[in-house]
Amino acid sequence: MQYEHTEIEKKWQDEWRKRSTYRVENDTAKPKYYVLDMFPYPSGAGLHVGHPLGYIASDIVARYKRHSGFNVLHPMGYDSFGLPAEQYAIQTGQHPVKTTEINLARYREQLDRIGFSFDWSREVRTSDPNYYKWTQWIFLQLFDSWYDPDQDKARPISELIARFEERGCKGQDASVLTGDIEEFMGEFDAAEWKAFDERTKQLVLQYFRLAYLSDAWVNWCPALGTVLANDEVKDGVSERGGHPVERKKMRQWSMRITAYAQRLLDSLDDLDWSTSLKESQRNWIGRSEGATVRFAVGNDFIEVFTTRPDTLFGVSFITLAPEHVLVGKYTTDDRRPEVEAYVKTASNRSERERQAEVDKVSGVFTGSYAKHPFTGADVPIWVGDYVLSGYGTGAVMAVPGGDQRDWRFAKHFGLPIVAVTEGAEIDKEADERKDATICSEGFLKGMKVPEAITRAIQELEKLNAGEGRINFRLRDAAFGRQRYWGEPIPIYYKDGIPYPLPESALPLVLPEVDKFLPTEDGEPPLARAKNWSYEGNPLETTTMPGWAGSSWYFLRYMDPTNEGRFASPEAITYWQQIDLYMGGSEHATGHLLYFRFWTKFLHDRGWLPFDEPAKKLVNQGMIQGVSAKVLSVAAASFETNIKNVPSLYISSRAFTAMNQSGDYSLVKQVLAELNKGFDGVVTEITVTRLYADVRFVGMNDELDTDAFKRDREKNGSELNVRFIAENDGTFICSREVEKMSKSKFNVVNPDDIISKYGADTLRLYEMFLGPLEQSKPWDTNGIEGTFRFLRKFWNLFYESDVFSVSDEAPTKAEFKVLHATLKKVTEDIEHMSFNTSVSQFMIAVNELAALKCHKRDVLEPLTIALAPFAPHIAEELWQQLDHTESITTAPWPKWDAQYLVEDNFSYPISFNGKTRMQLEFPIALSKEEVEAQVLANPEVQQRLEGKAPKKVIVVPKRIVNIVV
RNA sequence: GCCCGGGUGGUGAAAUGGUAGACACGAGGGACUUAAAAUCCCUUGGUCCGUAAGGGCUGUGCGGGUUCAAGUCCCGCCCCGGGCACCA
């Protein structure tokens, strides 16, 4: 019997479904292992060959762990809320539920064909009310919590209220207040708190809640009609769709992720994640140590943040961000028109413009002065858009001698530049060295920078003019979306104050609306819903962002149908953290930060025994497309009477040759053919490169010209199409490695590969391509190798088409092949080095075929070892080996070192490090004996030409090096 | 500019400081076949010497260094990919 992949794969996919082979139970004595793939968003385009790369790798690990005696949780589900489905709904009027259903079905079908061992009975979808009930529930817990900086954890808001009733709010209590320049709330004592009316109390609490409503500067995207989080904006445009984004102040739901900044940073150290990913997170959190300094202005003050308090004596002005609340206050009347005009233009400039015009210095003087805390000197207060409102306090003390941006600003406006460090060349640039010595007059003079920083902070604290402070770049996350297709936020309003829905009212189900567009008044789509109210009070109309549902989904898989909780404590205690989390590096700063944040929060409030979601995380590399391009030639001629201008395509190598020789007779020839005896001079050749769909390109970059032509004709008429081929008649495309995408016509669909070669070949080939974490181009050409391997493997079980596996005892050589393979494959899976394990399987099959080995004791363990990689063929052969239970229940075969012991070793004999010959010696031989025998060898003697070697190095079982 | 990766044949790649290029694709040659497909065998980094057997030199982005021995370790550069960036 031949290896019939189509038949075998269909048979076992059906069989696994029927038998629920991959169903996982929570109650078992086995140790657990949790392998999770990052939640896919099921787009309409379906899967291309790059998507399953990570799924295949994690599936191999899941299967391997199952063989190794673990109870493996390996689920899959969908992040099914999101903008694309909604955009589509707006365009077509079709409900996003419908399009989502269609996309999910297609996704599932594609996934099923690859033979994954997912437990589909645990599937979750973020858009399912039974799921988002718990997303809403977690939101309510966040709303009902504050961050206690003393205990360094989230606590119920009731405990904060109790505290206010007891001792009010003062000093450090407000230190967790975050957000973009929140107005200072002020202190109050217990009596004052009790005297506050309900409205005031609620407003105060908003400052502390982890999910809170406030006026914040947001990234507003007019084209999408919604607010975006910082990580959803790339280079000033929206990450999805590339629409422009502008700054806007809006009343907005936010998540106080900043309260967790330090913890998010600290616990990175213990995670088994890639360094680059951890670095991205550290970067994004952006911790910097420094000090706040208060500059008095009359009876008031301006607070700045600086990492260099040691340069305080070099301050020559203060710059406020245009959005800073104090700008209006400190602008003198005579400067007011100018300042207001500047603030207006500055705030109208989008992030993108500000970024693009980094070199353009702009600013304006407010007319006011602040007092230097040490010298008492007058320091002018300026406004400049190089200061960001969202970082630090939105104000800087400008030290042109020590900061290049301040230097540029000072130069531009003719402000004084004072040297703060020895050796600074301040007429050229600021000196930002952190190992310099302070030279500015004052008590810091002569100190090294670090020492001066400490001292400056001490002095500031003495004067009550500032203190040491740690600042973070991380901002609170915008949480509300002015969109339809997301989780409704379970909040209603009474007298304009937000109140949480009771748990009994969950899920707050997404209402039907007549259109998925904002209302005429610019209200979000939910405002169109009828009776969108709770007990007569209006409900919140914004919905949650895409990252809400994906920030806790790993917990739901543990107990997906629980109606009383997001997951039972028993399930959580059993499954714990994700042991292996697999996904793309594009989620480095978005999903993975929120994911960690929610986990820490749920931990703080006592619902989780751990505070990190994933112990180990692996980023699979991207699979790039290899685009094919066809050279299209346009010829210009002195002759103007050419009537028939053909679409002329020229094969890549022929073109290169033509270009080198300068002989364009081929082009002329075609023109002559079409224009009856054209004999003009071809004066100019211009070439454009057109994409050819990679489906038309075969082995060795050869284009199927007929298919290409038909395709071109389908998409518009081309009358005269001519191809200039190579001498052998083939037409060659030029190739280029690019991102795999529809627009580049280089998408390879896994379905096509599976139809031709089968899922097992696809799985093996994706792993064989190279190291998992590296990006690599997809080249279908190489797939034959893995396909041939599977056929050869199959043939080990067959002799002239008859299944024949013998029970004869294997020879030493056969056992050696088996155990060497088991050792390598086992170790490789542990290190996630799948490309080398596939190589090892190939070596094994080649060697066993050469040995004509058809023995059960070799083939059976080998089949189990192959099962994680190629489950269908393994399962089929397992059955043919007379097993009735699925191969997934077979224990992993252990390698045995005794079969790998060699008696002899063939030593490479090198002279001065260059290998010259091989000599075989028994392993048992000592160093000295090897040395003696090597030197006694006639060929060695001949090479030594009678001279005594300077030195002989013998490394047992490695090498002999003779130094002459 | 800063922070991470990475640079090895025609291609994807392999290599605890110890025989560079395993494995696979492609290419070339051969066997089987009426022919094709499939399969199998041989050759395949470059270069030079030799009729051949075989042998020499050279070679892991570039330049230095450490070492008996460097793709691997150290120093200084170049190039490519990714992340961050008027972050005070």
Tab-separated table of C-alpha atoms in Angstrom, chain A residues 341-534:
chain	number	residue	atom	x	y	z
A	341	ALA	CA	-2.228	81.832	19.596
A	342	TYR	CA	0.764	79.586	20.166
A	343	VAL	CA	-1.114	77.172	22.404
A	344	LYS	CA	-3.865	76.962	19.821
A	345	THR	CA	-1.569	76.100	16.923
A	346	ALA	CA	0.413	73.714	19.064
A	347	SER	CA	-2.626	71.762	20.191
A	348	ASN	CA	-3.940	71.637	16.638
A	349	ARG	CA	-0.800	69.959	15.481
A	350	SER	CA	-1.203	66.243	15.417
A	351	GLU	CA	1.236	63.882	17.081
A	352	ARG	CA	2.443	63.050	13.639
A	353	GLU	CA	3.321	66.632	12.770
A	354	ARG	CA	5.062	67.113	16.064
A	355	GLN	CA	7.115	64.023	15.444
A	356	ALA	CA	7.942	64.948	11.877
A	357	GLU	CA	9.176	68.408	12.804
A	358	VAL	CA	11.553	67.537	15.567
A	359	ASP	CA	14.122	70.035	14.360
A	360	LYS	CA	11.744	72.950	14.269
A	361	VAL	CA	12.029	74.893	17.507
A	362	SER	CA	8.965	76.837	18.581
A	363	GLY	CA	7.862	78.454	21.804
A	364	VAL	CA	6.700	81.619	23.485
A	365	PHE	CA	7.469	83.560	26.678
A	366	THR	CA	4.623	83.851	29.212
A	367	GLY	CA	5.894	87.050	30.745
A	368	SER	CA	6.163	85.521	34.223
A	369	TYR	CA	9.100	84.429	36.305
A	370	ALA	CA	9.616	81.712	38.878
A	371	LYS	CA	12.087	81.692	41.786
A	372	HIS	CA	15.057	79.357	41.685
A	373	PRO	CA	14.854	77.260	44.867
A	374	PHE	CA	18.604	77.508	45.591
A	375	THR	CA	19.675	80.876	44.249
A	376	GLY	CA	16.418	82.770	44.428
A	377	ALA	CA	17.084	84.072	40.927
A	378	ASP	CA	14.243	84.915	38.565
A	379	VAL	CA	13.703	82.186	36.023
A	380	PRO	CA	11.573	83.052	32.976
A	381	ILE	CA	8.635	80.768	32.238
A	382	TRP	CA	8.247	79.723	28.607
A	383	VAL	CA	5.844	77.524	26.717
A	384	GLY	CA	7.254	75.081	24.190
A	385	ASP	CA	5.829	72.103	22.357
A	386	TYR	CA	9.006	70.097	22.785
A	387	VAL	CA	7.688	69.448	26.266
A	388	LEU	CA	5.125	66.689	26.343
A	389	SER	CA	2.052	67.088	28.463
A	390	GLY	CA	1.867	63.395	29.209
A	391	TYR	CA	5.284	62.848	30.664
A	392	GLY	CA	6.488	63.833	34.124
A	393	THR	CA	4.648	66.934	35.233
A	394	GLY	CA	4.334	68.458	31.788
A	395	ALA	CA	6.985	71.016	32.698
A	396	VAL	CA	10.771	71.014	32.594
A	397	MET	CA	13.510	73.043	34.164
A	398	ALA	CA	15.608	73.937	31.174
A	399	VAL	CA	19.352	73.441	31.499
A	400	PRO	CA	20.781	74.363	28.111
A	401	GLY	CA	24.273	73.470	29.232
A	402	GLY	CA	23.265	69.890	30.007
A	403	ASP	CA	20.374	68.991	27.731
A	404	GLN	CA	20.481	69.204	23.974
A	405	ARG	CA	16.782	70.015	23.527
A	406	ASP	CA	17.004	72.825	26.049
A	407	TRP	CA	20.195	73.958	24.320
A	408	ARG	CA	18.451	74.188	20.951
A	409	PHE	CA	15.552	76.083	22.484
A	410	ALA	CA	17.911	78.505	24.246
A	411	LYS	CA	19.968	79.070	21.089
A	412	HIS	CA	16.848	79.743	19.072
A	413	PHE	CA	15.460	82.319	21.493
A	414	GLY	CA	18.753	83.778	22.677
A	415	LEU	CA	18.378	82.575	26.266
A	416	PRO	CA	21.467	82.233	28.449
A	417	ILE	CA	23.467	79.010	28.283
A	418	VAL	CA	25.500	78.192	31.364
A	419	ALA	CA	28.091	75.434	31.532
A	420	VAL	CA	27.250	72.939	34.280
A	421	THR	CA	30.023	70.422	33.754
A	422	GLU	CA	33.767	70.621	33.432
A	423	GLY	CA	34.975	70.308	29.889
A	424	ALA	CA	31.633	71.209	28.312
A	425	GLU	CA	31.806	72.996	24.992
A	426	ILE	CA	28.556	74.841	25.346
A	427	ASP	CA	28.930	76.954	22.262
A	428	LYS	CA	28.753	73.762	20.224
A	429	GLU	CA	26.311	71.543	22.113
A	430	ALA	CA	25.029	70.572	25.541
A	431	ASP	CA	27.129	68.208	27.622
A	432	GLU	CA	24.962	65.233	28.594
A	433	ARG	CA	27.743	63.033	29.986
A	434	LYS	CA	26.794	61.317	33.220
A	435	ASP	CA	30.375	60.789	34.387
A	436	ALA	CA	31.329	64.455	34.341
A	437	THR	CA	32.212	66.780	37.196
A	438	ILE	CA	29.904	69.653	38.095
A	439	CYS	CA	31.465	73.081	37.560
A	440	SER	CA	28.553	75.463	38.068
A	441	GLU	CA	28.838	77.760	41.080
A	442	GLY	CA	27.151	76.542	44.274
A	443	PHE	CA	27.430	73.698	46.736
A	444	LEU	CA	27.553	71.068	44.012
A	445	LYS	CA	30.748	72.402	42.467
A	446	GLY	CA	33.459	69.798	42.066
A	447	MET	CA	31.221	66.795	42.667
A	448	LYS	CA	30.763	63.919	40.241
A	449	VAL	CA	27.288	63.683	38.722
A	450	PRO	CA	25.891	60.786	40.824
A	451	GLU	CA	27.095	62.328	44.069
A	452	ALA	CA	25.725	65.724	43.059
A	453	ILE	CA	22.319	64.198	42.274
A	454	THR	CA	22.053	62.733	45.783
A	455	ARG	CA	23.179	65.952	47.371
A	456	ALA	CA	20.824	68.118	45.315
A	457	ILE	CA	17.860	65.962	46.330
A	458	GLN	CA	18.854	66.251	50.001
A	459	GLU	CA	18.996	70.030	49.736
A	460	LEU	CA	15.652	70.193	47.916
A	461	GLU	CA	14.033	68.136	50.626
A	462	LYS	CA	15.499	70.358	53.338
A	463	LEU	CA	13.974	73.399	51.665
A	464	ASN	CA	10.743	71.506	50.983
A	465	ALA	CA	11.277	72.480	47.370
A	466	GLY	CA	11.268	68.997	45.947
A	467	GLU	CA	12.004	65.352	46.548
A	468	GLY	CA	13.414	62.269	44.914
A	469	ARG	CA	10.931	60.692	42.553
A	470	ILE	CA	10.613	57.847	40.119
A	471	ASN	CA	8.755	58.558	36.957
A	472	PHE	CA	7.292	56.232	34.346
A	473	ARG	CA	6.674	56.665	30.671
A	474	LEU	CA	3.795	54.224	30.828
A	475	ARG	CA	0.418	55.967	30.608
A	476	ASP	CA	-2.940	54.858	31.850
A	477	ALA	CA	-4.748	52.936	29.164
A	478	ALA	CA	-7.752	54.429	27.398
A	479	PHE	CA	-10.512	51.911	27.846
A	480	GLY	CA	-13.654	53.200	26.131
A	481	ARG	CA	-14.324	52.802	22.428
A	482	GLN	CA	-16.976	54.832	20.597
A	483	ARG	CA	-17.860	51.652	18.763
A	484	TYR	CA	-20.513	48.985	18.559
A	485	TRP	CA	-18.709	45.668	18.289
A	486	GLY	CA	-17.255	45.291	21.755
A	487	GLU	CA	-18.276	44.473	25.318
A	488	PRO	CA	-20.746	47.015	26.760
A	489	ILE	CA	-19.320	48.709	29.837
A	490	PRO	CA	-21.603	47.778	32.773
A	491	ILE	CA	-22.101	51.301	34.091
A	492	TYR	CA	-25.142	53.540	34.384
A	493	TYR	CA	-25.372	57.211	35.203
A	494	LYS	CA	-27.348	58.992	37.870
A	495	ASP	CA	-26.970	62.780	38.003
A	496	GLY	CA	-24.025	62.375	35.684
A	497	ILE	CA	-22.189	60.148	38.158
A	498	PRO	CA	-21.210	56.640	37.011
A	499	TYR	CA	-22.458	53.696	39.048
A	500	PRO	CA	-21.718	50.025	38.567
A	501	LEU	CA	-24.412	47.588	37.533
A	502	PRO	CA	-25.049	44.899	40.134
A	503	GLU	CA	-23.546	41.520	39.334
A	504	SER	CA	-27.059	40.147	38.887
A	505	ALA	CA	-27.548	42.407	35.863
A	506	LEU	CA	-24.652	40.742	34.016
A	507	PRO	CA	-24.165	40.031	31.236
A	508	LEU	CA	-25.182	43.407	29.940
A	509	VAL	CA	-25.916	42.156	26.450
A	510	LEU	CA	-24.940	44.156	23.409
A	511	PRO	CA	-28.211	45.725	22.174
A	512	GLU	CA	-29.563	45.734	18.648
A	513	VAL	CA	-29.115	49.009	16.780
A	514	ASP	CA	-30.513	50.214	13.465
A	515	LYS	CA	-27.091	51.304	12.193
A	516	PHE	CA	-23.576	50.675	13.356
A	517	LEU	CA	-22.709	54.346	13.028
A	518	PRO	CA	-22.561	57.184	15.579
A	519	THR	CA	-25.743	59.170	16.106
A	520	GLU	CA	-26.306	62.564	14.524
A	521	ASP	CA	-25.106	64.177	17.767
A	522	GLY	CA	-21.868	62.201	17.562
A	523	GLU	CA	-22.860	59.758	20.291
A	524	PRO	CA	-21.516	56.203	19.965
A	525	PRO	CA	-23.681	53.589	18.197
A	526	LEU	CA	-25.036	52.182	21.466
A	527	ALA	CA	-26.910	55.470	21.935
A	528	ARG	CA	-29.146	54.289	19.050
A	529	ALA	CA	-30.369	51.323	21.053
A	530	LYS	CA	-33.900	51.464	22.389
A	531	ASN	CA	-34.292	51.466	26.162
A	532	TRP	CA	-30.548	51.539	26.708
A	533	SER	CA	-31.032	52.175	30.400
A	534	TYR	CA	-30.944	50.562	33.788
